[in-house]
XYZ file of C-alpha atoms in Angstrom:
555
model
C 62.333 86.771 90.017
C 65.875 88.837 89.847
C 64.518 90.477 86.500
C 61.130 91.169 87.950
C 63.321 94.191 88.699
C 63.860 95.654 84.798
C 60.546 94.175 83.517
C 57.906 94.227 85.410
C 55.910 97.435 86.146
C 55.554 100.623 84.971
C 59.225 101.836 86.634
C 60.494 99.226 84.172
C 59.208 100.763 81.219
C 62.708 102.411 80.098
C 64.289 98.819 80.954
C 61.189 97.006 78.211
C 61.954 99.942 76.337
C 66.063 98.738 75.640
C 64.869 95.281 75.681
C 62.479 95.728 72.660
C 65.388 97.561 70.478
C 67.404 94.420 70.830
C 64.478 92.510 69.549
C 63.286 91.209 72.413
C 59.049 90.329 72.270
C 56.688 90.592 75.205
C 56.965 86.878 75.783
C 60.520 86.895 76.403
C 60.241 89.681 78.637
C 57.841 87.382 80.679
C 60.478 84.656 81.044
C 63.489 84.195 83.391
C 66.357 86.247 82.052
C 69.122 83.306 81.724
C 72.411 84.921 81.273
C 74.550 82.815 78.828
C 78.739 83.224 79.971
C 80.292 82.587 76.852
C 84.143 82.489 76.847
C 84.397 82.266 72.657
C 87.211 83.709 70.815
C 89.382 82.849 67.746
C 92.467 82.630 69.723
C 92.170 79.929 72.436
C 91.783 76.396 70.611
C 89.323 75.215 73.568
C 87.420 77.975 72.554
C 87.259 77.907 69.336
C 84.103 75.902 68.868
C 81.551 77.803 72.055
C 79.687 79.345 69.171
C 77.972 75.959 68.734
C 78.297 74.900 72.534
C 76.654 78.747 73.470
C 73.958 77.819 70.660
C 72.860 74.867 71.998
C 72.405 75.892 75.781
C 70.174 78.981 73.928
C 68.011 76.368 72.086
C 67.843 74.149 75.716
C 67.245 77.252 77.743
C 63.824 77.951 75.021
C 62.818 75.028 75.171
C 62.642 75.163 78.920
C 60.516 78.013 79.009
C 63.830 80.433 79.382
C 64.883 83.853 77.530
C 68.846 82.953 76.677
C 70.979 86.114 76.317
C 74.703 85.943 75.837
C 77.576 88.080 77.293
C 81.058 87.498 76.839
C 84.055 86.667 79.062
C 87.755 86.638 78.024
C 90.135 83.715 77.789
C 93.887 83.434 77.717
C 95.666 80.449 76.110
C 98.402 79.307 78.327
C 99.889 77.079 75.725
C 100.260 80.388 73.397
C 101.274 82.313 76.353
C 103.587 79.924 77.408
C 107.354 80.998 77.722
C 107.221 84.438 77.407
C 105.647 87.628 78.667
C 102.264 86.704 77.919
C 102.394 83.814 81.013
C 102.374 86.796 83.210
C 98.868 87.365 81.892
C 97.629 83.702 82.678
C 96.920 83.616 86.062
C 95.609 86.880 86.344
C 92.672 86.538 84.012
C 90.970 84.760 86.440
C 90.282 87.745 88.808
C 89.345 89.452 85.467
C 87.114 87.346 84.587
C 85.323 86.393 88.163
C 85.135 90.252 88.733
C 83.137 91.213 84.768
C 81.017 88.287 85.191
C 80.160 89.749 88.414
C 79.520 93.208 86.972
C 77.360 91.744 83.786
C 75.438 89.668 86.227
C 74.032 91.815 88.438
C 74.152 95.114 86.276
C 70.786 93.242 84.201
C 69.071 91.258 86.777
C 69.891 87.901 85.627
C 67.841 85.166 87.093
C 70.160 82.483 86.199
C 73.632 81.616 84.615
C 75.328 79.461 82.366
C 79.058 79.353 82.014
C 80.469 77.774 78.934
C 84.877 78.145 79.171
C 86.955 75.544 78.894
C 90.515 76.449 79.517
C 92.943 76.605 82.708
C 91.665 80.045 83.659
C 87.738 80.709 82.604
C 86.705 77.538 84.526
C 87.766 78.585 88.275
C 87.039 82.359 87.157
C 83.267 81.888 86.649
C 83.406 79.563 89.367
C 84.562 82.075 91.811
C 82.043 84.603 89.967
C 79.234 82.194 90.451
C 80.019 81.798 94.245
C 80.111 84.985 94.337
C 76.983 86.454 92.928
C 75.488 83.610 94.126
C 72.289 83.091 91.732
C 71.007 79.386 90.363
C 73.968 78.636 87.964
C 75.349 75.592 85.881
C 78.577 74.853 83.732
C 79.112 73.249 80.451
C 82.224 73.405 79.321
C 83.509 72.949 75.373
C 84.965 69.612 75.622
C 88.472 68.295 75.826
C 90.639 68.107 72.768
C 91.121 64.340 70.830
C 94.615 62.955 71.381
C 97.380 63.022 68.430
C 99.137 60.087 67.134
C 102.645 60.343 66.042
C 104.340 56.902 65.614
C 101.388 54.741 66.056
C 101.905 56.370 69.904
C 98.609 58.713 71.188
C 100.341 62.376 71.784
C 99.220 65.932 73.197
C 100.815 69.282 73.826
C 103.220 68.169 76.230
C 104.540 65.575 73.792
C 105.111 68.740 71.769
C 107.126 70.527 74.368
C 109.170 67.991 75.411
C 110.060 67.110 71.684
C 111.328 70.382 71.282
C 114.009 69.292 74.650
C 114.789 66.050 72.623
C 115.502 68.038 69.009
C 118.063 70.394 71.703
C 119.524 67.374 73.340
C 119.997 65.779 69.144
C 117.847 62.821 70.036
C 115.264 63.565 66.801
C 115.512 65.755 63.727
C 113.899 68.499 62.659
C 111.952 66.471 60.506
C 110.647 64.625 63.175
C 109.863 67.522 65.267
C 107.944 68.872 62.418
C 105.717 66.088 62.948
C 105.151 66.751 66.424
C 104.242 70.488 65.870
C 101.641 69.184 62.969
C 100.030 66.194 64.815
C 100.308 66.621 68.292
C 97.101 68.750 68.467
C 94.572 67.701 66.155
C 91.172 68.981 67.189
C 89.689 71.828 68.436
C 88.952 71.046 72.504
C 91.085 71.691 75.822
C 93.937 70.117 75.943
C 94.325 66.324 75.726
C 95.476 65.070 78.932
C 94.636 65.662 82.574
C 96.036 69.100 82.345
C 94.257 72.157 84.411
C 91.522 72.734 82.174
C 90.528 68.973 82.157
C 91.384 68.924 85.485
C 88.951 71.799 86.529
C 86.241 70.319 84.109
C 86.136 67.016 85.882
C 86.124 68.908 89.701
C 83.291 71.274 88.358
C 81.605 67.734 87.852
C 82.401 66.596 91.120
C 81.384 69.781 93.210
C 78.100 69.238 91.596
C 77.677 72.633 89.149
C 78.007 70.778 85.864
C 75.715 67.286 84.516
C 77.526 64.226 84.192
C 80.435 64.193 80.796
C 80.983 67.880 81.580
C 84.565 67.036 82.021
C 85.517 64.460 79.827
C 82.969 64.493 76.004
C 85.386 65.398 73.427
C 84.732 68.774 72.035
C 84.110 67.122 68.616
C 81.669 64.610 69.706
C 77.845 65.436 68.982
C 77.027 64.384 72.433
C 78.732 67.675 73.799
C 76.105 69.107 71.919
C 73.616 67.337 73.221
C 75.236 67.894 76.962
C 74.616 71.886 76.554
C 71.085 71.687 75.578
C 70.486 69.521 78.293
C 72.650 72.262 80.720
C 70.127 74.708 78.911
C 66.992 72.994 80.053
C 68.513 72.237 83.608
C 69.239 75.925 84.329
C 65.757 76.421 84.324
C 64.933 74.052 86.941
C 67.148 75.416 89.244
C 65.795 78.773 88.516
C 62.026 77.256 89.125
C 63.943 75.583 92.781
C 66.092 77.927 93.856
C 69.200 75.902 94.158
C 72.195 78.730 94.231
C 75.896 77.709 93.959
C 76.471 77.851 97.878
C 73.952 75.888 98.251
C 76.038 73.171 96.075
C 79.746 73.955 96.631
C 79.640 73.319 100.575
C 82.764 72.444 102.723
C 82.033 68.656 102.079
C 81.690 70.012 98.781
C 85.095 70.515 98.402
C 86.322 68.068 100.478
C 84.724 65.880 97.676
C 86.825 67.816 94.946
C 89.990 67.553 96.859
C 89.209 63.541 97.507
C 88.579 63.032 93.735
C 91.469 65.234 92.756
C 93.880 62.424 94.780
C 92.113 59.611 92.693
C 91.924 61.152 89.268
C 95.888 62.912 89.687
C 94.809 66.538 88.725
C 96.937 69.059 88.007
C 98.652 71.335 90.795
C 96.865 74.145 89.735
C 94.043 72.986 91.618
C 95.463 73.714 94.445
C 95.645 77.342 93.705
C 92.062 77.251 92.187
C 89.902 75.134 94.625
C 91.022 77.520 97.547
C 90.396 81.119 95.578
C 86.750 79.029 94.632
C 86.416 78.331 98.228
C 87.213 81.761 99.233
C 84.555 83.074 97.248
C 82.537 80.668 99.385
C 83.537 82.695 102.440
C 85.828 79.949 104.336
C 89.005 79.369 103.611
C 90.478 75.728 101.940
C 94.057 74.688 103.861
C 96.233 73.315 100.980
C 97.456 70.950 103.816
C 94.535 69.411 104.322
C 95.297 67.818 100.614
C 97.558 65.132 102.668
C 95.253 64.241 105.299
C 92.976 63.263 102.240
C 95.881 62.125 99.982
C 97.000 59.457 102.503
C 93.399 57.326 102.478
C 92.983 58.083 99.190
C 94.226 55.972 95.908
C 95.265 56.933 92.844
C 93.388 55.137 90.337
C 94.309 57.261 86.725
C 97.330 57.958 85.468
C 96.201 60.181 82.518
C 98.586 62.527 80.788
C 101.328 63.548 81.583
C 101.727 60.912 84.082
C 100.436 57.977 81.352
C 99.786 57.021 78.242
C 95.954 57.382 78.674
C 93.971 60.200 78.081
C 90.638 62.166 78.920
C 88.702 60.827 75.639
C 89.990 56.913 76.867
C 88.405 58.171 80.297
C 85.192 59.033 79.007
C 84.897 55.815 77.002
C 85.877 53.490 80.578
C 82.743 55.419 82.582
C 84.041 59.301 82.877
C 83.938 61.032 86.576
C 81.127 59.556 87.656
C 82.649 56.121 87.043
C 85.702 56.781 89.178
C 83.429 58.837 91.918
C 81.951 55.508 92.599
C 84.779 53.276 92.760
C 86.022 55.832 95.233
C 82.733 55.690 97.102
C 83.553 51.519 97.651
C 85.707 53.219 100.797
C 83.154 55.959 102.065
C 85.404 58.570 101.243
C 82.699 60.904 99.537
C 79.892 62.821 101.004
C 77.242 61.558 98.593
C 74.509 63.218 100.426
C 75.134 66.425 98.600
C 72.901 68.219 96.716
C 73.900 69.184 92.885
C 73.243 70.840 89.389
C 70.960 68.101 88.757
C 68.538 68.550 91.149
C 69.659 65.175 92.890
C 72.020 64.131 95.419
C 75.610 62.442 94.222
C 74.748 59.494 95.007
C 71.172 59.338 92.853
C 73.580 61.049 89.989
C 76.432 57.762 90.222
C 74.763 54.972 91.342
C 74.245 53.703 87.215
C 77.519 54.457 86.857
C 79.945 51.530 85.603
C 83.734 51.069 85.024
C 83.972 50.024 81.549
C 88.027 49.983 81.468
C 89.738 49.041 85.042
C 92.855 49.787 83.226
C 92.175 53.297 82.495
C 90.058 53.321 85.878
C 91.315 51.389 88.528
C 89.817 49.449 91.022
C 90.275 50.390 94.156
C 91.372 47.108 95.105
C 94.071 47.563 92.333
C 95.242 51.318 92.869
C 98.369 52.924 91.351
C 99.006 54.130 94.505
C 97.494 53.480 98.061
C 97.675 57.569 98.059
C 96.820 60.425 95.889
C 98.455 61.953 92.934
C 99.197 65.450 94.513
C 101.272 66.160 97.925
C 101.813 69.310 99.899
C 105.693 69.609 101.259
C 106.806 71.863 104.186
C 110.081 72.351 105.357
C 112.526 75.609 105.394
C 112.481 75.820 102.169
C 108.928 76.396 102.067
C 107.626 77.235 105.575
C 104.261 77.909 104.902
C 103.816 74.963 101.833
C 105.000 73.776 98.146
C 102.781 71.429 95.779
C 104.154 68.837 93.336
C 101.709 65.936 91.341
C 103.330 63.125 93.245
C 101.450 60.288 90.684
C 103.695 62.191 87.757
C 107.082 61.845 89.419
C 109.522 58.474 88.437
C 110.004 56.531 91.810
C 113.687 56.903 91.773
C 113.004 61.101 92.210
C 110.245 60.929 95.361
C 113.157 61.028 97.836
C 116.002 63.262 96.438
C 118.753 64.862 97.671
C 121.395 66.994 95.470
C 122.983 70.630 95.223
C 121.254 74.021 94.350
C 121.177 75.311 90.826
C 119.673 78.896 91.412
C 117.834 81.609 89.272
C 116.338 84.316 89.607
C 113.756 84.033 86.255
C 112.448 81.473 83.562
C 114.354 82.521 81.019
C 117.934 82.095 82.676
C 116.717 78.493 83.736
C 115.764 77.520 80.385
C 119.484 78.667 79.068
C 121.467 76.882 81.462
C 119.303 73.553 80.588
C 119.807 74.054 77.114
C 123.494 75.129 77.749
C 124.193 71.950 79.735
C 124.664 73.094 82.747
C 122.149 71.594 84.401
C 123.437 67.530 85.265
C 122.052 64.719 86.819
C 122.045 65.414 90.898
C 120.751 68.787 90.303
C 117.963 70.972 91.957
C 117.083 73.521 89.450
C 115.613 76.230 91.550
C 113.578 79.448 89.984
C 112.848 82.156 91.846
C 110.810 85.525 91.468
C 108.450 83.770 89.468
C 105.757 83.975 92.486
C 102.254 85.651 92.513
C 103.459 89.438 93.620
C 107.358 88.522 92.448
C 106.884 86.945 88.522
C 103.896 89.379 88.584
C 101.669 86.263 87.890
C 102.976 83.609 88.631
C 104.362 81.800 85.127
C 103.811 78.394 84.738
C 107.145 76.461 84.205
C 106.291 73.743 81.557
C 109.158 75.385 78.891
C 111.905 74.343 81.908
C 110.389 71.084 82.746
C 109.856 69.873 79.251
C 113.580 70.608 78.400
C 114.695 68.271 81.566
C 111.895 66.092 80.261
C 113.383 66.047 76.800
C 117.144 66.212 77.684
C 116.820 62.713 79.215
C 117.201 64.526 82.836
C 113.578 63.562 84.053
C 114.569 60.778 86.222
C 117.343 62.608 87.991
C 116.817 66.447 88.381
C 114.321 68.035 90.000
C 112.916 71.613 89.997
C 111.526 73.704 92.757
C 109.493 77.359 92.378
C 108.047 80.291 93.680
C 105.894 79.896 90.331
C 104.109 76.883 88.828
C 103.690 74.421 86.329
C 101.363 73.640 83.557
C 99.292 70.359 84.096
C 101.141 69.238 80.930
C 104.057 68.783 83.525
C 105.899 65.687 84.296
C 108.733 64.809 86.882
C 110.067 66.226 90.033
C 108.643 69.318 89.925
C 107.429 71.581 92.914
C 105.847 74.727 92.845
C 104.056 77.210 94.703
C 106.780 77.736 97.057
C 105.069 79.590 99.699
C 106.321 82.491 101.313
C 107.774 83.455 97.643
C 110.840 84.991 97.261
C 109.557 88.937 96.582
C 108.280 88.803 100.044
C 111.608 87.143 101.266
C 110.343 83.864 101.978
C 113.803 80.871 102.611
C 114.021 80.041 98.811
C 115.072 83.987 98.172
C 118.139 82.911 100.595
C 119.044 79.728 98.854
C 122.434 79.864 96.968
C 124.321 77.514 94.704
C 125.195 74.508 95.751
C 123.432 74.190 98.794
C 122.058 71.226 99.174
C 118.478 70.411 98.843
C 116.635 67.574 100.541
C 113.103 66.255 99.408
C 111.214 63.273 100.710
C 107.694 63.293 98.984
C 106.801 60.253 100.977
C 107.463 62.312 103.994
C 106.306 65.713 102.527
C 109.218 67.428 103.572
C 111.389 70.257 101.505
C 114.711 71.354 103.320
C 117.950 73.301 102.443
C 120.833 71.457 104.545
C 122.612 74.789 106.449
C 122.356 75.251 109.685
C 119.925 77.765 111.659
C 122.694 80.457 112.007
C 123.502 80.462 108.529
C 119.844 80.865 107.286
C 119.454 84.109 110.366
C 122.615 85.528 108.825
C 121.314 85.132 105.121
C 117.643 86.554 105.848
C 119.081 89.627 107.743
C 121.060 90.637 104.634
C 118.427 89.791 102.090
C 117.054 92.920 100.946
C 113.488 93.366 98.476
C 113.582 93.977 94.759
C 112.488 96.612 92.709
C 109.120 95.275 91.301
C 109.401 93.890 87.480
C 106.334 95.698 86.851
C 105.104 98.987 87.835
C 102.196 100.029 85.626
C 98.825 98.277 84.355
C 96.906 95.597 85.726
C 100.236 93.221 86.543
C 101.398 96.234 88.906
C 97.357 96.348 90.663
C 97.891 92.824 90.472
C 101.323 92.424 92.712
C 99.866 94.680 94.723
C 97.046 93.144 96.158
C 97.701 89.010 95.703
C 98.378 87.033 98.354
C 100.825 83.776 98.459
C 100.368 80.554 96.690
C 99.515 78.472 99.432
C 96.514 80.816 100.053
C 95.633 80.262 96.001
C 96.520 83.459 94.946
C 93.715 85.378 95.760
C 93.409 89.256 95.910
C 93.851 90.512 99.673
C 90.378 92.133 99.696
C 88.685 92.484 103.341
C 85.775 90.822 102.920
């Protein structure tokens, strides 16, 4: 065992000696060491309620023979953060929290983990940090949030934000927004829709380091309690086998994730997170490769933002094990793989039934004949650009209309308000990119207010940034190269006109070759937004979007 190393033996006699002043008794000091990752604070809604998740996986992990000890990691609400300085922050947790989770892990000789986040950034932190460190590890998250009801209509956070574009554009009154802000969210839980953290918390199920519901309990449901004492017993009998996250997340791993990401229409910011989790892995995830799997793929939810349904109406048709095996009707998953459970994928779904084919649908009866997310390429973004395809109106996949440029967020937002933004438009936002925003802001503020100004249908927005998996309509992001490194959208001006053809995943600014030579041998870099703290360390060693934003490290 790991901890054999700080309890067993005389040299370990100062280690027993630190263990007994934190109350620790002989017996425990026999038993696996089962570091508990607990992402609790008062700040972060979907965290709010770990205490009792964290309490639960101790109880499982003592019953199992296990000595649970708990260790914290941070958490950022992107909701909170949203729309101001404190995005900037977002992103960049995750390296923050891969790399302490790291340190705690192997500074005291854990033989085992168990994560318990919840929101957009803990999940794909700790899984990075468990690919990393690489010892027998599981995941329970703290459940997704319930859904509001305003108006006899279910409701979540992006109902909120785009209210706030409808009270702007006079469509409801303050009154009615009111009821919005005090309904919208009305449990404690991530976020009610297929927004990242769901999004993440249904893949973790799918790559096989979290049990069955993982993604899709409600927070407020007993049986998530239930769910982390049985993650607390199962830790141990990975511990007992040996089964370490690479053994799990493989390359058909996460060609798995990617294939279930098509059918369930996840947010984008999987495709900055699978790759950075894949890097940790030690092979690097093409974002392109999303369309070769997109285009045999069907989309089979359309859960918030792109519908009316959300993640508690997906655990009551069947949850992710439900859909995983009306996707395996066309062979498209690798069920051979081993997982958390101790059994392959296809021992974990083969009980599993689709209670709901509305909320679930057959594959006979897709949405779509292809996934919910495409990758775009074209001189506007040479290298790739990412938009959820499933959450776009029909009228907006091919779209062709004149430049609105700026450089940040905040001018954006203005202009929308302001009215200058009209139907035809291509709203583009620059400097918003990984090294360039620093951190890469999410854009849901912008896209709500085009949402909510009755523009959804008829202007679309393109980024160096990204967007919240609250967002709806023709929105790209990730445009990779980003502008702070000159990449083509830094040389886009007004009016130019923008072509995009999702069916064709292409992305091109109409001027001719000379033109764009002429514009990219004037453009000249900026001074950096940031030059002190961890943003400026930050900007300093990321890499693109397309690559997931991961720190250029050598390996």
């Amino acid at each position: 065992m790991r901890s054999d190393a700080v309890t067993k033996g005389v040299k370990s006699a100062p280690h027993r000696a630190l263990f007994n002043a934190l109350g620790l008794t002989k017996e425990e000091m026999e038993r696996p060491l089962i570091g508990i990752v607990s992402s609790q604070n008062d700040i972060v809604p979907g965290h709010m309620n770990l205490d009792k998740i964290v309490e639960a996986v101790k109880q499982g992990v003592a019953m199992a023979g296990g000595t649970p000890i708990v260790f914290p990691a941070i958490a950022v609400c992107d909701g909170i953060a949203m729309g101001h300085q404190g995005m900037k922050y977002s992103l960049v947790t995750r390296d923050l929290i891969a790399d302490s989770t790291e340190a705690m892990a192997m500074a005291h000789a854990f033989d085992g983990l168990v994560m318990v986040p919840n929101c957009d950034k803990n999940v794909p932190g700790l899984l990075m940090a468990a690919a990393r460190v690489n010892i027998p590890s599981i995941f329970v998250s703290g459940g997704p949030m319930l859904a509001g009801k305003v108006n006899g209509c279910k409701t979540s956070l992006s109902s909120m934000f785009e209210a706030v574009g409808e009270f702007n554009a006079g469509k409801i009154t303050e009154e009615q927004l009111e009821e919005y802000e005090n309904k919208s969210c009305p449990t404690c839980g991530s976020c009610s829709g297929m927004f990242t953290a769901n999004s993440m918390n249904c893949l973790t199920e799918v790559l096989g380091m979290a049990l069955g519901g993982n993604g899709t309990i409600p927070a407020v449901y007993s049986e998530r309690i239930k769910l982390a004492k049985h993650t607390g017993m199962k830790i141990m009998e990975l511990v007992k086998k040996d089964i370490k996250p690479r053994d799990i997340m493989t390359e058909a791993a996460f060609r798995n994730a990617l294939t279930m990401d098509m059918a369930l229409g996840c947010s984008t910011n999987s495709m900055l997170h699978l790759p950075a989790i894949a890097h940790e892995v030690n092979f690097d995830l093409n974002v392109e490769l999303a369309n070769e799997i997109s285009s045999k793929t069907p989309n089979l939810c359309h859960l918030a933002p792109a519908g009316d349904i959300f993640i508690e109406d997906l655990n009551e048709a069947g949850g992710i094990y439900a859909v995983m095996k009306e996707i395996d009707k066309l062979g498209l998953l690798n069920t051979d793989l081993i997982t958390c459970t101790g059994e392959t994928i296809a021992e974990n779904i083969k009980d599993a039934v689709n209670k709901n084919t509305e909320v679930i649908r057959p594959v006979e009866n897709p949405y779509s004949t292809t996934g919910g997310i495409a990758v775009l390429k074209g001189n506007l973004a040479p290298d790739s650009c990412v938009v959820k395809r499933s959450a776009v109106a029909p009228e907006m996949l091919q779209h062709k209309g004149p430049a609105k440029v700026f450089d940040c967020e905040e001018d954006a937002i203005s202009a929308i308000y302001d009215g200058k933004i009209v139907a035809g438009d291509v709203v583009v936002i620059r400097y918003e990119g990984p090294k360039g925003g620093p951190g890469m802001r999410e854009m849901l503020n912008p896209t709500s207010a085009i949402v909510g100004m009755g523009l959804g249908s008829s202007v679309a927005l393109i980024t160096d940034g990204r967007f919240s998996g609250a967002t709806r309509g023709a929105a790209i992001g990730h445009v990779s190269p980003e502008a702070a490194v000159g990449g083509n959208i830094a040389l886009v001006q007004d009016g130019d006109i923008i072509s995009i053809d999702m069916n064709a995943n292409t992305i091109n600014f109409l001027i001719s070759d000379e033109e764009l030579a002429a514009r990219k041998a004037n453009w000249k870099p900026r001074q950096p937004k940031i030059t002190t703290g961890y943003l400026a360390r930050y900007a300093a060693l990321v890499t693109s979007g397309n690559r997931g934003a991961v720190l250029d490290i050598p390996r």
